[in-house]
Coordinates of C-alpha atoms and ligand atoms in Angstrom, one line a residue:
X541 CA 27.6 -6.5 5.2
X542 CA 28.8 -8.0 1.6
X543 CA 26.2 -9.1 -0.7
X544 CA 28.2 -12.8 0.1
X545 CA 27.8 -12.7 4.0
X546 CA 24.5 -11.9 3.5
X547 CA 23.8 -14.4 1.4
X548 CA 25.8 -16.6 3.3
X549 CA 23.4 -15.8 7.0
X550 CA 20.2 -16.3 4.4
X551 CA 21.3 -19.9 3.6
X552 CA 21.8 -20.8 7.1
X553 CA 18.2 -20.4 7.3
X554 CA 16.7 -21.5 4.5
X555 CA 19.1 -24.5 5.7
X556 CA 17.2 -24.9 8.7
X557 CA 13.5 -24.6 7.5
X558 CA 11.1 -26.7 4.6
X559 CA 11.9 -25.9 1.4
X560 CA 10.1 -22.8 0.0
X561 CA 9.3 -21.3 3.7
X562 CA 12.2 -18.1 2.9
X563 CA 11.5 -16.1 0.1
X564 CA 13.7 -13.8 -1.8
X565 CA 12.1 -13.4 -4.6
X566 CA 11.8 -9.3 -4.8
X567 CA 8.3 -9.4 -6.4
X568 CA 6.8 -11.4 -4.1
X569 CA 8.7 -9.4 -1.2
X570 CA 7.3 -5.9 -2.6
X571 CA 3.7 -7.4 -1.3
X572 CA 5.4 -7.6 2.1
X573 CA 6.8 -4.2 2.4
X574 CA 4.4 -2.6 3.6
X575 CA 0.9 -2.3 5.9
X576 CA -2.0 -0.3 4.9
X577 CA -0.1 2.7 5.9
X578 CA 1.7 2.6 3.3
X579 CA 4.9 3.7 5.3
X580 CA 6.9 5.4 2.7
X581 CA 10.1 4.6 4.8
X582 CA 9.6 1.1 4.7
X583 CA 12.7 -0.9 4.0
X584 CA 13.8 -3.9 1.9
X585 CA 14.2 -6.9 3.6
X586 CA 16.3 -9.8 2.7
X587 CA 13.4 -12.2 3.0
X588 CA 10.2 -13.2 3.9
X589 CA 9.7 -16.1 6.0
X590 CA 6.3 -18.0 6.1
X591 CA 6.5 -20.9 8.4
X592 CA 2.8 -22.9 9.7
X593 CA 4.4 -24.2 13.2
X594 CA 5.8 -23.0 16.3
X595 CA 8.9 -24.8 15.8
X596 CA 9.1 -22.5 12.0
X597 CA 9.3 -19.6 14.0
X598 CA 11.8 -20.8 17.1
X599 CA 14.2 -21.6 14.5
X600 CA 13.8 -18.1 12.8
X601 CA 14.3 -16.3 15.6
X602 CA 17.0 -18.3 16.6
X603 CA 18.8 -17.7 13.8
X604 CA 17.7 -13.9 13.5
X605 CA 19.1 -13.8 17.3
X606 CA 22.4 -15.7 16.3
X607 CA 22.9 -12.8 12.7
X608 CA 21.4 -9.8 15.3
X609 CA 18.7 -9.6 12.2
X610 CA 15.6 -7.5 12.7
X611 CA 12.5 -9.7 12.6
X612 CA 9.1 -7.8 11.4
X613 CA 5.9 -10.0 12.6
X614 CA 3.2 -9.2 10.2
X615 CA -0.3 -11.0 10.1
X616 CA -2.4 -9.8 7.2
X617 CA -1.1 -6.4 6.9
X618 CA -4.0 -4.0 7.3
X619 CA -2.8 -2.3 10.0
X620 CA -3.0 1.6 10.1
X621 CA -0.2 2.8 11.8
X622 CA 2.9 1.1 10.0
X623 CA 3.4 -1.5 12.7
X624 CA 4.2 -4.2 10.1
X625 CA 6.8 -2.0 7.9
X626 CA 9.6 -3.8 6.6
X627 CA 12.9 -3.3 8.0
X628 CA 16.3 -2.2 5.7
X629 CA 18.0 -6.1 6.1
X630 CA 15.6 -7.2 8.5
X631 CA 13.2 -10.6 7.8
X632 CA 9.4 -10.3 7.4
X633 CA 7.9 -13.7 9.7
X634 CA 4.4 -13.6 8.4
X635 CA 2.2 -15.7 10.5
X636 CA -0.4 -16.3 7.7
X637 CA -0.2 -20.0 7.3
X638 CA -0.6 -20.7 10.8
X639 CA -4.0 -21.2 10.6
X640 CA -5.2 -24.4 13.5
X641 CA -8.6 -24.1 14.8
X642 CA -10.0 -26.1 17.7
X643 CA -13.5 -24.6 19.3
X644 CA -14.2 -26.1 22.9
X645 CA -18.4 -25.6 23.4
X646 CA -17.3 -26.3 27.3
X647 CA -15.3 -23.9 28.3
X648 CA -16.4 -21.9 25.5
X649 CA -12.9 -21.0 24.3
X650 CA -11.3 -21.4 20.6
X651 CA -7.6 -21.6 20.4
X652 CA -6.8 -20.4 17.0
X653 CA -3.6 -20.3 14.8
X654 CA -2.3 -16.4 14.4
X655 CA -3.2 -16.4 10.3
X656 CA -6.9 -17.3 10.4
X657 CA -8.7 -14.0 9.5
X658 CA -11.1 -12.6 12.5
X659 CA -14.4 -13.4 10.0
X660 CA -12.9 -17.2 9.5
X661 CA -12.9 -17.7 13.4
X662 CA -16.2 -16.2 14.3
X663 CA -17.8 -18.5 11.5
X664 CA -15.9 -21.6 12.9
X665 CA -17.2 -20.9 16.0
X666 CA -21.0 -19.9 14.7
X667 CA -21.2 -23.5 14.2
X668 CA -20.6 -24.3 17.6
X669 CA -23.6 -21.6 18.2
X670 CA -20.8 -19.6 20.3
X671 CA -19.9 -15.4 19.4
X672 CA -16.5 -14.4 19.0
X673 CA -17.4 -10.1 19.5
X674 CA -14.3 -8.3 18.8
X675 CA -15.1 -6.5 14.9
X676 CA -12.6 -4.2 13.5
X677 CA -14.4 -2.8 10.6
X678 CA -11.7 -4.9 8.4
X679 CA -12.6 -8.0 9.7
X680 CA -12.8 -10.0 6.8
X681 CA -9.1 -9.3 6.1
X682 CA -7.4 -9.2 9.4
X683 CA -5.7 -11.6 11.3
X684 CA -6.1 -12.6 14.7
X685 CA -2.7 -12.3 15.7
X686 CA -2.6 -9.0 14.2
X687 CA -5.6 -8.6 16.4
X688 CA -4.1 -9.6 19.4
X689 CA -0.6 -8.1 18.5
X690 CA -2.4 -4.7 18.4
X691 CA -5.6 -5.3 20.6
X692 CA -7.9 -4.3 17.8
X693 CA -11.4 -2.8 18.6
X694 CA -14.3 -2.3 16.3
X695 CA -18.0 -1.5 16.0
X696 CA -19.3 -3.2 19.3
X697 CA -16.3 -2.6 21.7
X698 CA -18.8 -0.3 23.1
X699 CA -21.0 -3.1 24.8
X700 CA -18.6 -5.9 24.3
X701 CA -14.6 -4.5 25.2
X702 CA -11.6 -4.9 23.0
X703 CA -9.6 -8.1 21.6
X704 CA -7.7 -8.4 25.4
X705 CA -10.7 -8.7 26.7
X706 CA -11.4 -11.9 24.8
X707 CA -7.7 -13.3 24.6
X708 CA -7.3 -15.9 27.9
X709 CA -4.2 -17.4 26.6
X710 CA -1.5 -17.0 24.1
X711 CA 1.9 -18.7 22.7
X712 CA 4.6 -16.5 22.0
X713 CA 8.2 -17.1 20.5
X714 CA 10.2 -15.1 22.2
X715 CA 13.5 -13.0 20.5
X716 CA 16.0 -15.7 21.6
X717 CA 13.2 -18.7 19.9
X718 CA 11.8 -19.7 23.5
X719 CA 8.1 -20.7 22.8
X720 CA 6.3 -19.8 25.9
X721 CA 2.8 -20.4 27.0
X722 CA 0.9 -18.1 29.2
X723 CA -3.0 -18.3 30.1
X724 CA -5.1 -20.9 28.6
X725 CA -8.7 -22.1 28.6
X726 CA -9.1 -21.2 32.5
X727 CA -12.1 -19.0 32.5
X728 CA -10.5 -17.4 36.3
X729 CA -6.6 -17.3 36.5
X730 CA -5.0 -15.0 39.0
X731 CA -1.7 -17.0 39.2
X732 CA 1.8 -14.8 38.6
X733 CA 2.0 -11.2 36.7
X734 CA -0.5 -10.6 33.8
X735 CA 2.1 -11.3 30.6
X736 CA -0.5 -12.4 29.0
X737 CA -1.5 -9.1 28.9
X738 CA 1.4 -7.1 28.9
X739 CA 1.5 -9.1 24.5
X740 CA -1.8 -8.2 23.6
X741 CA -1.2 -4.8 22.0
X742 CA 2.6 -5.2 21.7
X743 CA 2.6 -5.0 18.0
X744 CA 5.1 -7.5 17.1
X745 CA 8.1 -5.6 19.7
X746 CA 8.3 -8.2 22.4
X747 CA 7.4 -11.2 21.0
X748 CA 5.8 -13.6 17.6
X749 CA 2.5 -14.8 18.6
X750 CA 1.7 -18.5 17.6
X751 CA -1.5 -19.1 19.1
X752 CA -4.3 -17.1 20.5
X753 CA -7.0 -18.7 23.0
X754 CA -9.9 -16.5 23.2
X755 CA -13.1 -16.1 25.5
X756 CA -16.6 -16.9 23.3
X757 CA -20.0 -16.1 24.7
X758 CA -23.3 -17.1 23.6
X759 CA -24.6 -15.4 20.1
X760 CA -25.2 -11.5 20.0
X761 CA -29.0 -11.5 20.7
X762 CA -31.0 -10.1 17.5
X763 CA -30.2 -5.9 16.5
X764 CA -32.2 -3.1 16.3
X765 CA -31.2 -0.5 14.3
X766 CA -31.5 3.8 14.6
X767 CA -30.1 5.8 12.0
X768 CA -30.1 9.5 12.6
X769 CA -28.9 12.5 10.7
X770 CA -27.6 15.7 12.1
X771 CA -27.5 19.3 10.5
X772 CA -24.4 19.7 12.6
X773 CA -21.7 17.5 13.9
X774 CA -22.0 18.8 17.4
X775 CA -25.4 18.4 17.7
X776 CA -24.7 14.7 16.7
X777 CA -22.4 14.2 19.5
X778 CA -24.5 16.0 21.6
X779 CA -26.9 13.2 21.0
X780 CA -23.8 10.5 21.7
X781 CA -23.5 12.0 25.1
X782 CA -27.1 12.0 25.4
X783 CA -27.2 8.4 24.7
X784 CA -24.5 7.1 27.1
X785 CA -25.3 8.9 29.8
X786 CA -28.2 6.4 30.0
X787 CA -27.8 3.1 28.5
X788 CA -24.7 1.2 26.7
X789 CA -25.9 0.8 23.0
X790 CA -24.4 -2.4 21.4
X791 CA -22.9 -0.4 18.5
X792 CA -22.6 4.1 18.1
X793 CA -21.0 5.1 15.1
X794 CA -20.3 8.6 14.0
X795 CA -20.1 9.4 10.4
X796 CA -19.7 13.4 9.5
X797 CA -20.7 14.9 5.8
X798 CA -17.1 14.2 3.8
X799 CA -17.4 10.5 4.7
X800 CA -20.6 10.1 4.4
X801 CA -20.5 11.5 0.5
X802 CA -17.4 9.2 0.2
X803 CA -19.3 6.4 0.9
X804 CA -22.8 7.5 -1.2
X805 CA -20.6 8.1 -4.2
X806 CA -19.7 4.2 -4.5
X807 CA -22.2 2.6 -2.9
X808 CA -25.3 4.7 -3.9
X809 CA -27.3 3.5 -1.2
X810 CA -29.5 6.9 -0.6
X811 CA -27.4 8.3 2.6
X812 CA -28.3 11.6 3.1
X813 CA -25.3 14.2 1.7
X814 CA -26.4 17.4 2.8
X815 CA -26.6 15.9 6.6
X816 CA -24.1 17.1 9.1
X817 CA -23.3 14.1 10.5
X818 CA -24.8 10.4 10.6
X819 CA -25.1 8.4 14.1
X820 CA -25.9 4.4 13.9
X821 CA -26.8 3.2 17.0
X822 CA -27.7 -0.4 17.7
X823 CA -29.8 -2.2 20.3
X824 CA -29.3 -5.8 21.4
X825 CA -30.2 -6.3 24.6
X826 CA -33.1 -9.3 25.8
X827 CA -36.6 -9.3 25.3
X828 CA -38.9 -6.0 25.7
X829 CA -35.8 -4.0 26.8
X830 CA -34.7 -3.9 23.1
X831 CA -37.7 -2.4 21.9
X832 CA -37.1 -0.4 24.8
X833 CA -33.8 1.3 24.3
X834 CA -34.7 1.6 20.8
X835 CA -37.6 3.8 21.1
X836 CA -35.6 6.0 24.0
X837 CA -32.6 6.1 21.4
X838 CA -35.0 7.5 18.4
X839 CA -36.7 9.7 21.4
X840 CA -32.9 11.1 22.8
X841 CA -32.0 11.8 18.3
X842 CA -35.4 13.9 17.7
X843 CA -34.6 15.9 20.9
X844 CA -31.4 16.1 20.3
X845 CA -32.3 17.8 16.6
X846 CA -32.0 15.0 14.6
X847 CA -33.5 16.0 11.2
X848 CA -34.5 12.6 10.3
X849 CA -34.7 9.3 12.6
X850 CA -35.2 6.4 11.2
X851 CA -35.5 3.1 13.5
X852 CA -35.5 -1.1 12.1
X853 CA -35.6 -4.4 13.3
X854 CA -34.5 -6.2 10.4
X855 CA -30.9 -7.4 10.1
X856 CA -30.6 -6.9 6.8
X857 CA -31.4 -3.2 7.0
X858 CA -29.5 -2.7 10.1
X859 CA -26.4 -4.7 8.3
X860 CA -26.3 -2.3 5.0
X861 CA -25.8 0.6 7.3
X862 CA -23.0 -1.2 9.3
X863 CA -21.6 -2.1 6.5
X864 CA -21.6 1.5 5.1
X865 CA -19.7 2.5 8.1
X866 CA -17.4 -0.1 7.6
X867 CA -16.4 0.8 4.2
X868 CA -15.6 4.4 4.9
X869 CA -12.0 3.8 5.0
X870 CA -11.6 2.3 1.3
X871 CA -14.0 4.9 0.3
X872 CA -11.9 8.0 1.3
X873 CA -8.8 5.9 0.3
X874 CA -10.3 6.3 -3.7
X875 CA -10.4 9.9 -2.7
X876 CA -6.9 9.8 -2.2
X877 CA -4.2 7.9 0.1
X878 CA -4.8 8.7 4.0
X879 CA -3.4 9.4 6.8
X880 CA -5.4 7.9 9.0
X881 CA -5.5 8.6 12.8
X882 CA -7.3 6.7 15.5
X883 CA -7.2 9.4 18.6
X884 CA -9.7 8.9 21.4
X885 CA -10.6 11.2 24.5
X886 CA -12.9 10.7 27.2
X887 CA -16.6 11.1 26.3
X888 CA -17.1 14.1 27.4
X889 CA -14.5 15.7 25.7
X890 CA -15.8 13.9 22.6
X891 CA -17.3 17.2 20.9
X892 CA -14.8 19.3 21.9
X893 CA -12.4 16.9 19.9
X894 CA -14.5 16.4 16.8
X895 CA -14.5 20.5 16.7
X896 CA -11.0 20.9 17.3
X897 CA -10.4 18.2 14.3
X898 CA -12.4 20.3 12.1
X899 CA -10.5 23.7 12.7
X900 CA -7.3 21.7 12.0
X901 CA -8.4 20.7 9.3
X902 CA -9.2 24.3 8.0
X903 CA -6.2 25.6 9.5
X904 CA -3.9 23.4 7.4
X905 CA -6.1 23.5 4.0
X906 CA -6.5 19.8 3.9
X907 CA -9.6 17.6 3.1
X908 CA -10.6 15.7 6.3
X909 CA -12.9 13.1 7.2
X910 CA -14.0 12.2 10.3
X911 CA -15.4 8.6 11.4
X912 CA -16.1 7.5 15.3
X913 CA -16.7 4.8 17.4
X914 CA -18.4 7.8 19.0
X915 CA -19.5 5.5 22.0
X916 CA -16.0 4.8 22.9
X917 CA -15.3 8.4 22.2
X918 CA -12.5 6.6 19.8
X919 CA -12.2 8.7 16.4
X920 CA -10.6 8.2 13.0
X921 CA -9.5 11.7 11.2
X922 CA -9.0 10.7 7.7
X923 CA -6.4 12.9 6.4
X924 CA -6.2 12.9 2.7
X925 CA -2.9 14.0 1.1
X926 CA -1.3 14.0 -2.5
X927 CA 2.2 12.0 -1.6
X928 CA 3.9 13.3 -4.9
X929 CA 3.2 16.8 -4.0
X930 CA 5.7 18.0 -1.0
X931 CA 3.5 20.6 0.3
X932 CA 0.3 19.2 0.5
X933 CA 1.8 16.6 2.3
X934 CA 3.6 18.4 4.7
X935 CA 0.4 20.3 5.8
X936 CA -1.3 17.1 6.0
X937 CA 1.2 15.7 8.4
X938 CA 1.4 19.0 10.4
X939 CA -2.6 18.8 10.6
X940 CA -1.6 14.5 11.9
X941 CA 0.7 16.0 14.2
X942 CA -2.0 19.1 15.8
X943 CA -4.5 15.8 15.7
X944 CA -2.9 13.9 18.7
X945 CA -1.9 16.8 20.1
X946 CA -5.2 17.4 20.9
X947 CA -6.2 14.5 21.7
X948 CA -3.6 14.6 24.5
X949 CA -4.5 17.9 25.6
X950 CA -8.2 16.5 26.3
X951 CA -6.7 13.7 28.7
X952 CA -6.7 11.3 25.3
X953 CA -4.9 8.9 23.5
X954 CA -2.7 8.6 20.4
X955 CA -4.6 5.7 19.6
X956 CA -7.9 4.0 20.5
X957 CA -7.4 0.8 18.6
X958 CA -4.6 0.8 15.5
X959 CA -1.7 0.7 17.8
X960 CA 1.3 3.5 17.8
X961 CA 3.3 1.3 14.9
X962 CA 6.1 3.5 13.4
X963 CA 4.0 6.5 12.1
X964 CA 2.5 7.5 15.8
X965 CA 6.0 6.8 18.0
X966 CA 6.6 10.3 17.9
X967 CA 3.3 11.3 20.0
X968 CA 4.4 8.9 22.7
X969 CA 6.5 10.0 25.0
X970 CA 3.9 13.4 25.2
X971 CA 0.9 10.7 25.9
X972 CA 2.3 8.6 28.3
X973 CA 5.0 10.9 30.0
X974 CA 9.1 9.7 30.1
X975 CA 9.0 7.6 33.7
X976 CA 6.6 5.1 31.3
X977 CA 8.7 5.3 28.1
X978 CA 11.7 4.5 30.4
X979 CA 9.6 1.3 32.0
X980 CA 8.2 0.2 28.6
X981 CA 12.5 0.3 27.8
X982 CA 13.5 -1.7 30.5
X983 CA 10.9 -4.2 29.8
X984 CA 11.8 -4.5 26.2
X985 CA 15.6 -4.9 26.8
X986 CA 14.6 -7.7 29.2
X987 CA 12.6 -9.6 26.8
X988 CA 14.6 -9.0 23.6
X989 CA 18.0 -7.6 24.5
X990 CA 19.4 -7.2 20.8
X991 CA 16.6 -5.4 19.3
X992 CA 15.5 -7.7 16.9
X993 CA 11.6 -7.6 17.2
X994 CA 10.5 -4.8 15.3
X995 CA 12.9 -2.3 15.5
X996 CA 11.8 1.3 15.1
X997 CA 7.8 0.5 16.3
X998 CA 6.6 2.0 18.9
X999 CA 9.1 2.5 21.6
Ligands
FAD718 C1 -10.5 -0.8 6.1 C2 -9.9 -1.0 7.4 C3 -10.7 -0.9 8.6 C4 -10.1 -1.1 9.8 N1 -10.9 -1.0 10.9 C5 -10.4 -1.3 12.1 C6 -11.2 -1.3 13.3 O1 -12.4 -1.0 13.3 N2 -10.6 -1.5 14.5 C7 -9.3 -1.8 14.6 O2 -8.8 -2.1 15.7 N3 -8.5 -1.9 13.5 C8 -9.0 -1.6 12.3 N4 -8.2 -1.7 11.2 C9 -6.7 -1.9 11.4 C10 -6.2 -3.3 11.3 O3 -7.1 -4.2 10.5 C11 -6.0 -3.9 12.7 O4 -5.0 -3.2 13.3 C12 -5.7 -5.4 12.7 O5 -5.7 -5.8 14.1 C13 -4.4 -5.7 12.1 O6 -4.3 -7.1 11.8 P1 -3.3 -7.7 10.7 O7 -3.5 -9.2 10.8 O8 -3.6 -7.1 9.4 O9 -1.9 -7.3 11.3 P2 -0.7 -6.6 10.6 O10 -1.1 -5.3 9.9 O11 0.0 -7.6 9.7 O12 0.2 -6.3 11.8 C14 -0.2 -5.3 12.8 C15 0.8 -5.3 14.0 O13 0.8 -6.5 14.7 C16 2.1 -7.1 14.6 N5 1.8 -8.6 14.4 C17 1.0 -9.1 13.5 N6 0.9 -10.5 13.7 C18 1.7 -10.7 14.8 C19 2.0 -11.9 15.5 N7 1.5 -13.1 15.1 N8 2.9 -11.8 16.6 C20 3.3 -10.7 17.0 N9 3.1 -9.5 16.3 C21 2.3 -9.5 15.3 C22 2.8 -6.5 13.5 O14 4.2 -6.5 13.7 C23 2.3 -5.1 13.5 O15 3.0 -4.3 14.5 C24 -8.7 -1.4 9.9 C25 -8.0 -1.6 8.8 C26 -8.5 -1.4 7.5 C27 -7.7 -1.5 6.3

């Protein structure tokens, strides 16, 4: 294509739309490039497109349809997995200024524009004294179409279930522009085939979601909190085991030693870094049975060889070692950039994993932390890697590549939460086996039969 029939298709859209909506200027599309993976492949797209309707986005896709352009959904761009990489020529639609908000305290539902960020929707819907659950650690920067496009998890999926557990309803913009509704504020809905469903973790491939109508329940009752440190990281899951086996905690985080001194060296909060390993475990459940689990939690850590146990019931405590947890992605990342993997097994296979993860490490020489929702059994390897230095980075990717191997030989997944995106596609096929990979094909070519929703992600 000429630099004049390109420029040529580009007017036809920026034609169609509000003044300002495409942009082309190469500064501001540099910001767009690129999720947090920092996908080195990412391409350069002609524009970026930033409608605030439903009709914004028919048109785009219309037109992307009519010019066989590849469209790249994007919400707020922290995913992990390269899932909103820009494509060579393609458009990025970034949903951001969709933002609507309507709460309904009746049937306890919000239905919520694709750009509001997941903390802006569980405030809006604080007020209504309702509980949106699902919490990816990044909730204050992620979007809840992102969210939905890649059924996020987070720190309580362990009680509370994932993003699709939440999402009753959704519009989505198919490739050809047809808006579609599916679901709604119906609490029960067995009516038809479960599309609703078969969007929420589809990471921008079959469809642009416009509107998300999500489940609320009453407020989380108050937390109790148990920290407990571990001389050794299998003695820490140990205890995990220990715990599930006999109640479901409302939140069971794994931290081992390189994360946890990631996260001492910036915040300087007094986190033990000569532990093992760190478990946060949370209690929310009514009246005496709080106090209850709590005590049998602390009990479960000091036989399991917990060196120190230490057990609150004020939020503000319990919050500062959340939000430790939660900031041990950006603390590795001033380590160095990541590769950052989200494989999950079974719980029972959960310390054989964390082991294996650690002889990888060892075996390919790189630096690797390892986060968990442990009580999901879903981990993060952090891989740190030196992209300017070929070799470094090639063990690191060989050490990515053993990761989900793993994983898969323990009856696991690829990915627990971040989606397969571009940088996990390889892994697949080996998860899910070919007969799938051929069904997930067929489903794709019936939806979007050029192509053009985000070519080169995940099938
Ligand atoms: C520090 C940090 C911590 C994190 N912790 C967690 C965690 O605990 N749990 C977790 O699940 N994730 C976590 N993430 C990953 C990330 O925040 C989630 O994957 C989130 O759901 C992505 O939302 P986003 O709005 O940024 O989407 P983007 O990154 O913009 O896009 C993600 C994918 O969704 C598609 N997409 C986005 N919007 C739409 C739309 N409207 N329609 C169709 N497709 C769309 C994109 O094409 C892409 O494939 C973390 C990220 C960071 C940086």
């Amino acid at each position: 294509m000429t630099a004049t029939d390109r420029d040529a298709r580009l007017d036809a859209l920026v034609d169609r739309l509000p003044d300002g909506m495409v942009v082309t200027d190469p500064d501001i599309i540099e910001g767009y490039r690129r999720d947090r993976a920092a996908d080195p492949d990412a391409g350069v797209p002609l524009a970026v497109v930033r409608p605030t309707t439903t009709e914004h986005v028919r048109i785009a896709l219309r037109w992307a349809n009519e010019h066989t352009i590849a469209v790249v959904p994007r919400g707020a761009g922290t995913g992990l997995s390269g899932g909103a990489s820009a494509v060579e020529g393609g458009i990025v639609l970034t949903t951001e200024r969709m933002r609507a908000l309507a709460v309904d305290p009746v049937t306890r539902t919000a239905t919520v524009g694709p750009g509001l960020l997941n903390a802006e929707v569980k405030a809006a819907v604080a007020e209504h004294g309702l509980w949106y659950p699902p919490d990816p650690s990044s909730f204050e920067i992620c979007s809840i179409g992102g969210n939905a496009a890649t059924n996020a998890g987070g720190l309580c999926c362990v009680k509370y279930g994932m993003t699709t557990d939440y999402v009753l309803g959704l519009e989505v913009v198919l490739a050809d522009g047809t808006a579609i509704r599916l679901g709604g504020p119906r609490l029960k809905d067995s009516a038809g085939l479960s599309l609703t469903k078969l969007f929420v973790g589809s990471e921008g491939t079959l469809g642009v979601i416009t509107e998300v109508t999500v489940r609320l329940i009453p407020p989380q009752p108050p937390r109790s909190t148990i920290v407990a440190t571990f001389e050794s990281v299998d003695a820490a899951t140990e205890a995990v085991l220990a715990i599930v086996r006999e109640m479901r905690p409302a939140m069971l985080e794994f931290m081992d030693r390189t994360s946890i001194r990631a996260v001492e060296s910036v915040l300087n909060m007094g986190l033990d870094t000569t532990a093992g390993a760190l478990l946060i475990a949370q209690s929310d459940s009514p009246g005496d049975d709080r106090a209850r689990e709590t005590t049998r939690m602390t009990e479960l850590f000091t036989a399991g060889g917990a060196s120190e146990v230490f057990a609150t019931d004020d939020p503000a405590d319990g919050e500062s070692f959340t939000a430790a947890r939660r900031f041990a992605i950006p603390a590795m990342e001033k380590i160095g950039p990541l590769l950052l993997e989200d494989v999950g097994v079974p719980l029972p296979a959960l310390p054989t994993l964390i082991d294996g993860i650690e002889q990888i490490a060892e075996r390919h020489a790189v630096t690797c932390a390892v986060i968990a929702h442990a009580g999901d059994g879903n981990t993060h390897p952090l891989i740190v890697h030196d992209p300017t230095d070929p070799e470094q980075t090639a063990r690191a990717q060989r050490a990515f590549g053993d990761i989900m191997d793993l994983a898969i030989s323990l009856g696991g997944t690829i990915t627990g939460e971040h989606g397969v995106g571009r940088l996990k596609k390889a892994w697949l096929p080996d998860q899910v086996g070919e007969d799938v990979m051929e069904l997930s094909r067929r489903i794709k070519s019936a939806l979007d039969p050029s192509g053009i929703l985000n070519p080169g992600a995940v099938l």
